[in-house]
Coordinates of N, CA and C in Angstrom, one line a residue:
G71 N -1.1 28.4 -28.3 CA -2.2 28.1 -29.4 C -3.3 28.6 -28.5
T72 N -4.4 27.7 -27.9 CA -5.8 28.6 -27.4 C -5.6 28.0 -25.9
T73 N -4.7 27.3 -25.8 CA -4.3 27.6 -24.1 C -3.6 28.3 -23.6
C74 N -4.0 28.8 -22.3 CA -2.6 29.9 -21.7 C -2.4 28.8 -20.3
R75 N -1.2 28.6 -19.9 CA -0.3 28.4 -19.0 C 0.4 29.4 -18.7
F76 N 0.5 29.3 -17.0 CA 1.3 30.0 -15.9 C 1.0 29.5 -14.7
D77 N 2.1 29.8 -13.9 CA 2.4 29.2 -12.8 C 2.9 30.4 -11.6
F78 N 3.1 30.6 -10.7 CA 3.9 31.5 -9.6 C 5.2 31.4 -9.7
N79 N 5.9 32.5 -9.1 CA 7.3 32.3 -9.3 C 7.4 31.0 -8.1
K80 N 8.4 30.4 -7.9 CA 8.9 28.9 -7.5 C 8.9 29.4 -5.7
T81 N 9.4 30.8 -5.6 CA 9.7 30.8 -4.4 C 8.6 31.2 -3.5
I82 N 7.0 31.2 -3.8 CA 6.3 31.2 -2.9 C 5.2 29.7 -3.0
L83 N 5.6 28.8 -3.7 CA 5.1 27.1 -3.5 C 5.8 26.7 -2.4
T84 N 5.2 25.9 -1.6 CA 5.6 25.5 -0.3 C 5.2 23.8 -0.7
L85 N 6.1 22.6 0.3 CA 5.5 21.7 0.3 C 6.3 21.5 2.0
N86 N 5.1 20.4 2.4 CA 5.9 20.4 3.9 C 5.0 19.1 4.6
N87 N 5.8 18.1 4.8 CA 5.7 16.8 5.2 C 6.0 16.7 7.2
A88 N 5.0 16.7 7.6 CA 5.1 15.8 9.1 C 4.9 14.5 9.3
A89 N 5.5 13.6 9.6 CA 5.5 12.4 9.8 C 5.9 11.8 11.4
G90 N 4.9 10.3 11.8 CA 4.7 10.2 13.1 C 5.2 8.6 12.5
R91 N 5.6 7.8 13.6 CA 5.8 6.8 13.4 C 5.9 5.9 14.4
W92 N 5.6 4.8 14.9 CA 5.9 3.8 16.1 C 5.2 2.2 15.6
S93 N 5.6 1.7 16.4 CA 5.8 0.1 16.3 C 6.4 -0.9 17.4
S94 N 5.2 -1.9 17.3 CA 5.8 -2.8 18.6 C 5.8 -4.0 18.0
M95 N 6.5 -5.1 19.1 CA 6.7 -6.3 18.7 C 6.9 -7.8 20.1
L96 N 5.6 -8.7 19.6 CA 6.0 -9.3 21.1 C 6.1 -11.1 20.5
I97 N 7.3 -11.7 21.0 CA 7.8 -12.8 20.7 C 7.5 -13.5 21.5
G98 N 6.8 -14.6 21.3 CA 7.1 -15.8 22.9 C 7.3 -17.3 22.0
N99 N 8.1 -17.9 23.0 CA 8.5 -19.6 22.3 C 8.2 -20.2 23.6
V100 N 7.8 -21.7 23.4 CA 7.4 -22.5 24.5 C 7.9 -23.9 23.7
K101 N 8.7 -24.1 25.1 CA 8.8 -25.5 24.3 C 8.5 -26.3 25.2
L102 N 7.8 -28.1 24.3 CA 7.1 -28.9 24.9 C 7.7 -30.3 24.4
G103 N 8.9 -30.8 25.1 CA 9.7 -32.2 24.7 C 10.2 -31.4 23.7
N104 N 10.5 -32.3 22.7 CA 11.0 -32.2 21.4 C 10.6 -31.3 20.4
T105 N 9.0 -30.6 21.1 CA 8.4 -29.4 19.9 C 9.0 -28.2 20.3
R106 N 8.9 -26.9 19.8 CA 8.8 -25.9 20.3 C 7.8 -25.4 19.7
A107 N 6.7 -24.5 20.6 CA 5.6 -23.5 20.1 C 6.2 -22.0 19.9
F108 N 5.8 -21.1 18.8 CA 6.2 -20.2 18.8 C 5.0 -19.4 18.3
G109 N 5.4 -17.5 19.1 CA 4.3 -16.9 18.2 C 5.0 -15.4 17.9
E110 N 4.2 -14.8 17.0 CA 5.0 -13.5 16.9 C 3.6 -12.6 16.6
L111 N 4.1 -11.2 16.8 CA 2.7 -10.3 17.2 C 3.3 -9.0 16.9
V112 N 3.4 -8.1 15.5 CA 3.7 -7.1 15.3 C 2.7 -5.8 15.1
Y113 N 2.6 -4.6 15.7 CA 1.8 -3.7 15.2 C 2.5 -2.3 15.0
S114 N 2.0 -2.1 14.1 CA 2.6 -0.3 13.7 C 1.7 0.4 13.3
E115 N 1.9 1.9 13.4 CA 1.7 2.5 12.7 C 1.8 4.1 12.7
A116 N 1.6 4.6 11.7 CA 2.5 5.7 10.4 C 1.3 6.7 10.9
D117 N 1.4 7.8 10.8 CA 0.3 9.4 10.9 C 1.2 10.1 9.9
D118 N 0.9 10.8 8.5 CA 1.6 11.4 7.6 C 0.5 12.9 7.6
L119 N 1.5 14.0 7.3 CA 0.7 15.0 7.1 C 1.4 15.8 6.2
F120 N 0.5 15.9 4.6 CA 1.3 16.7 3.9 C 0.5 17.7 3.6
Q121 N 1.2 19.3 3.0 CA 0.7 20.2 2.9 C 1.6 21.0 1.6
S122 N 0.9 21.3 0.5 CA 1.7 21.7 -0.5 C 0.3 22.9 -1.1
Q123 N 1.1 23.5 -2.1 CA 0.3 24.8 -2.7 C -0.8 24.2 -3.4
P124 N -1.7 24.8 -3.7 CA -3.3 24.3 -4.6 C -2.9 23.5 -5.6
A125 N -3.3 22.7 -6.1 CA -3.6 21.8 -7.5 C -3.8 22.8 -8.6
P126 N -2.6 22.1 -9.5 CA -3.0 22.9 -10.7 C -3.8 22.5 -11.4
G127 N -4.4 23.1 -12.5 CA -6.2 22.4 -13.5 C -6.1 22.9 -14.4
Q128 N -7.2 22.4 -15.1 CA -7.5 23.2 -16.6 C -8.8 23.8 -15.6
F129 N -9.5 25.3 -16.2 CA -10.7 25.8 -16.6 C -10.8 26.8 -17.5
V130 N -12.2 27.0 -17.7 CA -12.3 28.1 -18.6 C -12.5 29.1 -17.9
D131 N -11.9 30.4 -18.3 CA -12.1 31.6 -17.6 C -13.8 32.4 -18.0
A132 N -13.7 34.0 -17.9 CA -15.0 34.1 -17.9 C -15.1 34.5 -19.4
L133 N -13.9 34.4 -19.9 CA -14.1 34.9 -21.7 C -13.8 33.8 -22.2
G134 N -14.1 32.6 -21.5 CA -14.1 31.3 -22.7 C -13.0 30.6 -23.1
R135 N -11.9 31.6 -22.4 CA -10.3 30.8 -22.4 C -10.1 29.9 -21.9
S136 N -9.2 28.5 -22.0 CA -8.9 27.6 -21.7 C -7.6 27.9 -20.8
V137 N -7.5 27.7 -19.0 CA -6.2 28.2 -18.6 C -5.8 26.9 -18.2
N138 N -4.6 26.6 -18.0 CA -3.9 26.2 -17.2 C -3.5 26.2 -15.8
G139 N -3.7 26.5 -14.8 CA -3.1 27.0 -13.7 C -3.8 26.8 -12.0
R140 N -3.5 27.6 -11.2 CA -4.0 27.4 -9.9 C -4.8 28.2 -9.5
F141 N -5.8 27.6 -8.1 CA -6.8 28.7 -8.1 C -6.4 28.7 -6.6
M142 N -6.0 29.9 -6.1 CA -4.9 30.2 -4.9 C -5.6 29.9 -3.8
Q143 N -6.9 30.6 -4.0 CA -7.6 31.2 -2.3 C -8.0 30.3 -1.7
P144 N -8.6 29.0 -2.2 CA -8.3 27.4 -1.1 C -7.8 27.0 -0.3
G145 N -6.4 27.7 -0.3 CA -5.4 27.4 0.7 C -4.9 25.9 0.1
P146 N -4.0 26.1 1.3 CA -3.0 24.7 0.8 C -3.1 23.6 0.8
R147 N -3.3 22.5 -0.1 CA -4.1 21.4 -0.2 C -3.5 20.6 0.8
T148 N -3.9 19.8 1.6 CA -3.8 19.1 2.4 C -4.0 17.8 2.6
T149 N -2.8 16.9 2.8 CA -3.6 14.9 2.6 C -3.0 14.8 4.5
R150 N -4.2 14.1 4.9 CA -4.2 13.6 6.1 C -3.5 12.0 6.0
R151 N -2.8 11.2 6.4 CA -2.6 9.6 6.0 C -2.6 8.8 7.4
K152 N -3.3 8.2 7.8 CA -2.7 7.4 8.9 C -2.8 5.9 7.7
A153 N -2.0 5.5 8.5 CA -1.6 3.8 8.1 C -0.8 2.3 9.2
S154 N -1.8 1.6 9.1 CA -1.5 0.4 10.5 C -1.0 -0.1 9.8
L155 N -0.4 -1.3 10.5 CA 0.1 -2.9 10.3 C -0.3 -3.6 11.2
L156 N -1.3 -5.4 10.7 CA -0.9 -5.7 12.1 C -0.6 -7.2 11.4
S157 N 0.5 -7.7 12.7 CA 1.2 -9.2 11.6 C 0.8 -10.4 12.7
T158 N 0.2 -11.1 12.4 CA 0.4 -12.4 13.4 C 0.8 -13.6 12.6
T159 N 1.5 -14.5 13.4 CA 2.3 -15.6 13.3 C 2.2 -16.6 14.0
F160 N 1.8 -17.7 14.5 CA 2.2 -18.9 15.3 C 2.4 -20.3 14.7
G161 N 2.9 -21.1 15.3 CA 3.5 -22.6 14.8 C 4.1 -23.2 15.7
L162 N 4.6 -24.2 14.8 CA 5.3 -25.2 15.8 C 6.3 -26.0 15.0
E163 N 7.3 -26.1 15.3 CA 8.8 -26.9 14.7 C 9.1 -28.1 16.1
G164 N 9.7 -28.7 15.4 CA 10.0 -29.9 16.1 C 11.3 -31.5 15.6
T165 N 11.2 -32.2 16.1 CA 12.5 -33.3 15.6 C 11.1 -34.4 16.2
L166 N 11.3 -35.4 14.5 CA 10.5 -36.8 14.8 C 11.8 -37.6 14.2
S167 N 12.2 -38.6 14.8 CA 13.2 -39.7 14.2 C 14.4 -38.6 13.8
S168 N 14.4 -38.6 12.5 CA 15.5 -37.7 12.0 C 15.3 -37.2 11.2
L169 N 13.6 -36.5 11.3 CA 13.1 -35.2 10.4 C 13.0 -34.1 11.4
D170 N 13.3 -33.0 10.6 CA 13.2 -31.5 11.1 C 12.2 -31.1 10.6
W171 N 10.9 -30.8 11.3 CA 9.8 -30.0 10.6 C 9.5 -28.9 10.9
D172 N 8.7 -28.2 10.4 CA 7.9 -26.8 11.3 C 6.9 -26.5 10.1
V173 N 5.5 -25.9 10.9 CA 4.6 -25.8 10.3 C 4.2 -24.3 10.9
A174 N 3.6 -23.1 9.7 CA 3.1 -21.6 10.6 C 2.0 -21.4 9.6
V175 N 1.3 -20.5 10.4 CA 0.2 -20.0 10.3 C 0.3 -18.4 10.7
G176 N -0.7 -17.6 9.5 CA 0.0 -16.5 9.9 C -1.3 -15.4 9.4
Q177 N -1.3 -14.1 9.5 CA -2.2 -13.4 8.5 C -1.6 -12.0 9.1
G178 N -1.5 -11.0 7.7 CA -0.9 -9.4 7.9 C -2.1 -8.6 7.4
I179 N -2.3 -7.6 8.0 CA -3.7 -6.9 7.6 C -2.9 -5.3 7.7
S180 N -3.3 -4.5 6.5 CA -2.4 -3.5 6.1 C -3.7 -2.6 6.0
K181 N -3.9 -1.6 6.7 CA -4.7 -0.2 6.4 C -4.2 0.8 6.1
V182 N -5.2 1.7 5.1 CA -4.7 3.1 4.9 C -5.8 4.2 4.9
D183 N -5.8 4.8 5.3 CA -6.7 6.1 5.1 C -6.5 7.7 4.9
N184 N -6.6 7.9 3.5 CA -6.3 9.4 3.0 C -7.9 10.1 3.4
Q185 N -7.2 11.1 3.8 CA -7.9 12.7 4.0 C -7.5 13.6 3.4
D186 N -8.2 13.8 2.5 CA -7.6 15.5 2.0 C -8.7 16.6 2.3
S187 N -8.6 17.8 2.2 CA -8.7 18.4 2.3 C -7.8 19.9 1.2
N188 N -9.0 21.5 1.0 CA -8.5 22.5 0.7 C -8.5 21.7 -0.9
Y189 N -9.1 20.7 -1.2 CA -9.6 20.3 -2.7 C -11.1 21.1 -3.6
I190 N -11.6 21.5 -4.6 CA -12.6 21.8 -5.2 C -13.4 21.4 -5.7
D191 N -14.6 21.1 -6.1 CA -15.2 20.4 -6.8 C -15.0 21.2 -8.4
S192 N -14.7 20.5 -9.5 CA -14.3 21.0 -10.6 C -16.0 21.5 -11.5
T193 N -16.8 20.7 -11.5 CA -18.0 20.7 -12.1 C -18.9 22.5 -11.4
L194 N -18.9 21.9 -10.1 CA -19.2 23.7 -9.6 C -18.0 25.0 -9.9
F195 N -16.7 24.4 -9.7 CA -16.0 25.7 -9.9 C -16.2 26.3 -11.4
N196 N -16.2 25.5 -12.3 CA -16.4 25.8 -13.8 C -18.0 26.5 -13.9
A197 N -18.3 26.1 -13.1 CA -20.2 27.0 -13.0 C -20.2 28.0 -12.6
A198 N -19.2 28.2 -11.6 CA -19.4 29.5 -10.7 C -18.4 30.2 -11.4
I199 N -17.4 30.2 -12.1 CA -16.4 31.2 -13.4 C -17.4 31.5 -14.5
A200 N -18.5 30.5 -14.8 CA -19.1 30.8 -15.8 C -20.6 31.6 -15.9
N201 N -20.8 31.7 -14.6 CA -21.9 32.6 -13.7 C -21.0 34.1 -13.2
G202 N -20.1 33.8 -13.0 CA -18.8 35.5 -12.3 C -19.3 35.3 -11.2
T203 N -19.8 34.3 -10.3 CA -19.4 34.3 -8.9 C -18.0 34.4 -8.1
I204 N -17.4 33.6 -9.2 CA -15.8 33.2 -8.5 C -14.5 33.3 -10.1
D205 N -14.1 34.2 -9.7 CA -12.9 34.9 -10.4 C -11.6 34.0 -10.4
P206 N -11.2 32.9 -11.3 CA -9.9 31.9 -10.6 C -8.5 32.8 -10.7
T207 N -9.1 33.7 -10.8 CA -7.4 34.8 -11.0 C -7.2 35.3 -10.2
S208 N -8.1 35.3 -8.8 CA -8.2 36.4 -8.2 C -8.0 35.5 -6.6
T209 N -7.4 36.6 -6.1 CA -7.3 35.9 -4.2 C -8.6 36.8 -3.7
N210 N -9.2 37.9 -4.1 CA -10.2 38.1 -3.2 C -11.9 37.8 -3.2
N211 N -11.9 36.7 -4.0 CA -13.4 36.1 -3.9 C -14.0 36.2 -2.6
P212 N -15.2 36.1 -2.6 CA -16.2 35.9 -1.1 C -15.6 34.6 -0.7
T213 N -15.3 34.5 0.6 CA -15.4 33.6 1.6 C -16.5 32.4 1.1
A214 N -17.3 32.9 1.3 CA -18.9 31.6 1.4 C -18.8 31.3 0.1
A215 N -18.3 32.0 -1.1 CA -18.7 31.6 -2.5 C -17.7 30.5 -2.9
V216 N -16.1 30.5 -2.1 CA -15.4 29.5 -1.8 C -15.3 28.2 -1.2
D217 N -15.9 28.7 0.1 CA -16.2 27.4 0.6 C -17.3 26.3 -0.1
A218 N -17.9 27.1 -0.7 CA -19.3 26.3 -1.2 C -19.0 25.5 -2.2
L219 N -17.5 25.7 -2.7 CA -17.0 24.4 -4.0 C -15.8 23.6 -3.0
R220 N -15.3 23.1 -2.3 CA -14.9 22.7 -1.3 C -15.1 21.5 -1.4
L221 N -14.2 20.4 -1.7 CA -14.3 19.2 -1.3 C -12.8 18.0 -0.3
T222 N -13.6 17.4 0.3 CA -12.8 16.8 1.6 C -12.8 15.0 1.1
P223 N -12.1 15.0 -0.4 CA -12.1 13.2 -0.4 C -11.1 12.8 0.4
N224 N -12.0 11.1 0.4 CA -11.4 10.5 1.6 C -11.1 9.3 0.3
R225 N -10.0 8.7 0.8 CA -9.6 7.2 0.2 C -9.2 6.2 1.3
N226 N -9.9 5.0 1.1 CA -9.7 4.3 2.2 C -8.7 2.6 1.3
G227 N -8.1 2.3 2.2 CA -7.7 1.0 1.4 C -7.2 0.1 2.6
K228 N -7.4 -1.3 1.7 CA -7.0 -2.3 3.1 C -7.0 -3.4 2.0
S229 N -5.3 -4.1 3.0 CA -4.9 -5.0 2.3 C -4.7 -6.6 3.4
V230 N -5.1 -7.4 2.8 CA -5.1 -8.9 3.8 C -4.1 -10.1 3.4
V231 N -3.4 -10.5 3.9 CA -2.5 -12.1 3.4 C -2.5 -13.0 4.6
K232 N -3.2 -14.0 4.2 CA -3.2 -15.2 5.1 C -2.1 -16.6 4.2
F233 N -1.7 -16.9 5.5 CA -0.7 -17.6 4.9 C -0.4 -19.2 5.5
V234 N -0.4 -20.4 5.1 CA 0.3 -21.4 5.5 C 1.4 -21.8 5.1
N235 N 2.1 -22.3 5.8 CA 3.6 -22.6 5.8 C 4.2 -24.0 6.5
A236 N 4.1 -25.2 5.4 CA 5.0 -26.2 6.4 C 5.8 -26.9 5.6
K237 N 7.0 -27.5 5.8 CA 8.5 -27.8 5.5 C 8.8 -29.1 6.3
V238 N 9.5 -29.7 5.8 CA 10.2 -31.7 6.0 C 11.8 -31.4 5.6
A239 N 12.7 -31.6 6.8 CA 14.0 -31.2 6.6 C 14.7 -32.8 6.9
G240 N 15.9 -33.5 6.3 CA 16.6 -34.3 6.7 C 17.6 -34.6 5.6
S241 N 17.8 -35.9 6.1 CA 18.6 -36.6 5.2 C 18.7 -37.9 4.7
L242 N 18.9 -38.0 3.5 CA 18.7 -39.2 2.5 C 19.6 -40.0 2.8
M243 N 21.1 -40.0 2.8 CA 22.3 -40.6 2.9 C 23.4 -40.3 3.3
E244 N 24.5 -41.7 3.4 CA 25.6 -40.5 3.2 C 26.4 -40.9 2.1
L245 N 26.9 -39.6 2.0 CA 28.0 -39.5 0.7 C 29.4 -39.5 0.9
S246 N 30.5 -39.8 0.2 CA 32.0 -39.9 0.6 C 31.7 -37.9 1.1
G247 N 31.4 -37.3 0.8 CA 31.9 -35.7 1.5 C 30.6 -35.6 2.8
G248 N 29.9 -36.3 2.7 CA 28.9 -35.9 3.9 C 27.5 -36.1 3.6
S249 N 26.3 -35.5 4.4 CA 25.2 -36.5 4.4 C 24.4 -35.7 3.3
L250 N 23.8 -36.4 2.4 CA 22.6 -35.5 1.5 C 21.7 -35.1 2.3
G251 N 21.5 -34.1 1.8 CA 20.3 -33.1 3.0 C 19.3 -33.1 1.8
Y252 N 17.9 -32.9 2.4 CA 16.9 -32.6 1.4 C 15.8 -31.7 2.3
A253 N 14.8 -31.2 1.6 CA 14.1 -30.2 2.1 C 12.5 -30.6 1.3
V254 N 11.1 -30.5 1.6 CA 10.5 -30.7 0.9 C 9.5 -29.8 1.8
G255 N 8.6 -28.7 1.1 CA 7.8 -28.0 1.7 C 6.5 -27.4 1.1
V256 N 5.4 -26.8 1.7 CA 4.2 -26.2 0.9 C 3.9 -25.3 1.6
Q257 N 3.1 -24.4 0.4 CA 2.6 -22.7 1.1 C 1.5 -22.9 0.3
F258 N 0.8 -22.1 1.9 CA -0.9 -21.5 0.7 C -0.9 -20.1 1.3
N259 N -1.3 -19.1 0.5 CA -1.5 -17.9 0.7 C -2.7 -17.4 0.1
K260 N -3.8 -16.5 0.8 CA -4.9 -15.9 0.2 C -4.5 -14.8 0.7
E261 N -4.6 -13.4 -0.3 CA -4.7 -12.1 -0.3 C -5.7 -11.3 -0.7
S262 N -6.0 -10.6 -0.4 CA -7.2 -9.3 -0.8 C -6.7 -8.4 -1.0
L263 N -7.0 -7.0 -1.8 CA -7.1 -6.0 -1.9 C -8.2 -4.7 -1.9
R264 N -8.8 -4.4 -1.6 CA -9.3 -3.0 -1.5 C -9.1 -1.7 -1.2
D265 N -9.5 -0.9 -2.6 CA -8.7 0.4 -2.8 C -9.9 0.9 -3.1
T266 N -10.8 1.5 -2.1 CA -12.2 2.5 -2.2 C -11.7 4.0 -2.0
P267 N -11.7 5.0 -3.5 CA -11.7 6.3 -3.5 C -12.8 7.1 -3.3
D268 N -13.2 8.2 -3.3 CA -15.0 8.5 -2.4 C -15.2 9.0 -3.9
A269 N -16.3 9.2 -4.3 CA -17.2 9.2 -5.7 C -17.0 10.4 -6.5
N270 N -16.8 11.3 -5.8 CA -16.2 12.4 -6.7 C -14.5 12.3 -7.0
Q271 N -13.6 11.3 -6.2 CA -12.2 10.7 -7.1 C -12.7 9.9 -8.0
Q272 N -13.7 8.7 -7.9 CA -13.9 8.0 -8.9 C -14.7 8.7 -10.2
A273 N -15.6 10.1 -9.9 CA -15.7 10.7 -11.1 C -14.8 11.4 -11.7
G274 N -13.5 11.5 -11.2 CA -12.8 12.8 -11.4 C -13.1 14.2 -11.4
N275 N -14.3 14.5 -10.3 CA -14.4 15.3 -10.2 C -13.5 16.3 -9.1
V276 N -12.9 15.8 -9.1 CA -11.9 16.5 -7.9 C -11.1 17.7 -9.2
F277 N -10.8 19.4 -8.9 CA -10.5 19.9 -10.0 C -8.5 19.7 -9.4
G278 N -7.7 19.3 -10.5 CA -6.7 19.2 -10.1 C -6.1 17.8 -10.0
S279 N -7.3 16.9 -10.1 CA -6.9 15.3 -10.1 C -7.0 14.4 -11.0
I280 N -6.7 13.6 -11.3 CA -7.3 12.7 -12.2 C -8.3 11.9 -11.4
A281 N -8.9 11.2 -12.4 CA -10.0 10.5 -11.6 C -9.4 8.8 -11.3
Q282 N -9.6 8.5 -9.9 CA -9.3 7.4 -9.3 C -10.1 6.2 -9.4
A283 N -9.6 5.3 -9.7 CA -10.5 3.7 -9.9 C -10.8 3.0 -8.4
A284 N -11.3 2.4 -8.4 CA -11.7 1.3 -7.2 C -10.8 0.1 -7.4
V285 N -10.6 -0.5 -6.4 CA -10.0 -2.0 -7.0 C -10.4 -3.2 -5.8
D286 N -10.8 -4.0 -6.6 CA -11.7 -5.1 -5.4 C -11.0 -6.5 -5.9
A287 N -9.9 -6.7 -5.4 CA -9.2 -8.1 -5.9 C -9.0 -8.6 -4.9
D288 N -9.1 -10.4 -5.3 CA -8.5 -11.4 -4.5 C -8.0 -12.7 -5.2
R289 N -7.2 -13.2 -4.5 CA -5.9 -14.5 -5.2 C -5.7 -15.3 -4.2
D290 N -5.1 -16.7 -4.8 CA -5.0 -17.5 -4.2 C -3.3 -18.0 -4.0
L291 N -2.4 -18.5 -4.0 CA -1.3 -18.9 -4.0 C -1.0 -20.2 -3.4
K292 N -0.7 -21.2 -4.4 CA -0.3 -22.8 -3.9 C 0.8 -22.9 -4.4
A293 N 1.7 -23.2 -3.9 CA 3.4 -23.9 -4.1 C 3.7 -24.6 -3.0
V294 N 4.4 -25.5 -3.9 CA 5.4 -26.5 -3.5 C 6.6 -26.6 -4.0
F295 N 8.0 -26.9 -3.1 CA 9.2 -26.9 -3.5 C 9.8 -28.2 -3.0
G296 N 11.1 -28.2 -3.3 CA 12.2 -29.2 -2.8 C 13.3 -28.7 -2.9
E297 N 14.1 -29.6 -2.2 CA 16.1 -28.7 -2.3 C 16.6 -29.8 -2.1
L298 N 17.7 -30.2 -2.3 CA 19.1 -31.0 -2.3 C 20.6 -30.5 -1.8
A299 N 20.9 -30.7 -0.9 CA 22.3 -30.2 -0.7 C 22.9 -31.4 -0.9
I300 N 23.8 -31.5 -1.9 CA 25.2 -32.6 -2.0 C 26.0 -32.5 -1.8
P301 N 26.7 -33.2 -0.9 CA 28.2 -32.5 -0.3 C 29.2 -33.0 -1.9
L302 N 29.7 -32.7 -2.7 CA 30.4 -33.4 -3.7 C 31.8 -33.7 -3.2
L303 N 32.4 -32.6 -1.7 CA 33.8 -32.8 -1.0 C 33.6 -32.6 0.0
K304 N 34.2 -32.8 0.7 CA 34.0 -32.1 2.4 C 33.9 -30.9 2.4
N305 N 34.7 -29.9 1.4 CA 34.5 -28.5 1.6 C 33.8 -28.1 0.4
L306 N 33.1 -28.8 -0.6 CA 32.5 -28.5 -1.6 C 31.2 -29.1 -1.8
E307 N 29.9 -28.3 -1.5 CA 28.6 -28.5 -1.8 C 27.8 -28.1 -2.8
A308 N 26.7 -28.6 -3.5 CA 26.3 -28.4 -4.9 C 25.2 -28.6 -4.3
Q309 N 23.9 -27.0 -4.0 CA 22.6 -27.3 -4.0 C 21.6 -26.9 -5.3
V310 N 20.5 -27.9 -5.1 CA 19.6 -27.9 -6.5 C 18.1 -27.7 -5.5
A311 N 17.7 -27.1 -6.0 CA 16.2 -26.7 -6.3 C 15.3 -26.5 -7.0
V312 N 13.8 -26.4 -6.3 CA 12.9 -27.0 -7.9 C 11.3 -26.1 -6.5
R313 N 10.8 -25.4 -7.4 CA 9.8 -24.6 -6.9 C 8.6 -24.4 -8.1
Q314 N 7.2 -24.5 -7.5 CA 6.7 -24.4 -8.3 C 5.3 -23.6 -7.9
D315 N 4.7 -22.3 -8.5 CA 3.8 -21.5 -7.9 C 1.9 -21.6 -8.4
Q316 N 1.2 -21.5 -8.2 CA 0.3 -21.7 -9.1 C -1.0 -20.1 -8.4
Y317 N -1.3 -19.4 -9.2 CA -1.7 -18.5 -9.1 C -3.3 -18.4 -9.6
S318 N -4.4 -18.2 -8.7 CA -5.4 -18.3 -9.0 C -6.1 -17.0 -9.9
G319 N -7.4 -17.2 -10.4 CA -8.1 -16.2 -11.0 C -8.0 -15.6 -12.3
A320 N -8.6 -15.2 -12.9 CA -8.8 -14.6 -14.4 C -7.3 -14.8 -15.2
S321 N -6.7 -14.7 -14.5 CA -4.6 -14.1 -14.8 C -4.3 -15.2 -14.3
G322 N -4.5 -16.0 -13.8 CA -4.2 -17.4 -13.4 C -2.7 -17.6 -13.6
S323 N -1.8 -18.1 -13.2 CA -0.4 -18.1 -13.7 C 0.4 -19.2 -13.2
S324 N 1.5 -19.5 -13.5 CA 2.1 -20.4 -12.8 C 3.8 -20.9 -13.5

């Protein structure tokens, strides 16, 4: 049709991925009579480096023809991604009369920073082709002209989950097969998510990339549940459970 599509031989296309990971965990317990206090701290980090051939995209050549291809001269597109997770939990559990109980509170925070390089400004790229400053089919364009097109898009994300859980368990009565056990509990979660591409990413002005939408969202979760352990025979038990979850927000559901 009216579009020229091309790509280079796959033998010169590359993809490299380097990754680093580390994590740590600290757990503590303290017994206070019939009560146990506990805490947990987890922290981890990930560092990734991705490199691959320049992104393919659509441009108009000097003769006004639409071309789908790669402008190779900017060099390998590179993404440096750093991520971290911090999770903390504190709680109490114990026995009161014949009841076992526990309550816990905690928070998890996840962060991601995505730094790209060797991408180019789509608007400036097409303008440079139109005025003859850049020939996209060549790898001998002036370095200064290519550098004037470069972008370093940055995208940041953060997710936070806060929670409170509480549960009570015990025995309702004795049956021929054993004790009729029960448990009831409640849960509350508060969640938030932020995802912020930079202005060029949101505008779709990064050559070879689609427009990235920003996200800023929150929701709450409330839940209640109950369980029964029914000993039908000494070696046969039935379990019955019911739970309801209620989510907040315009699309709230239960």
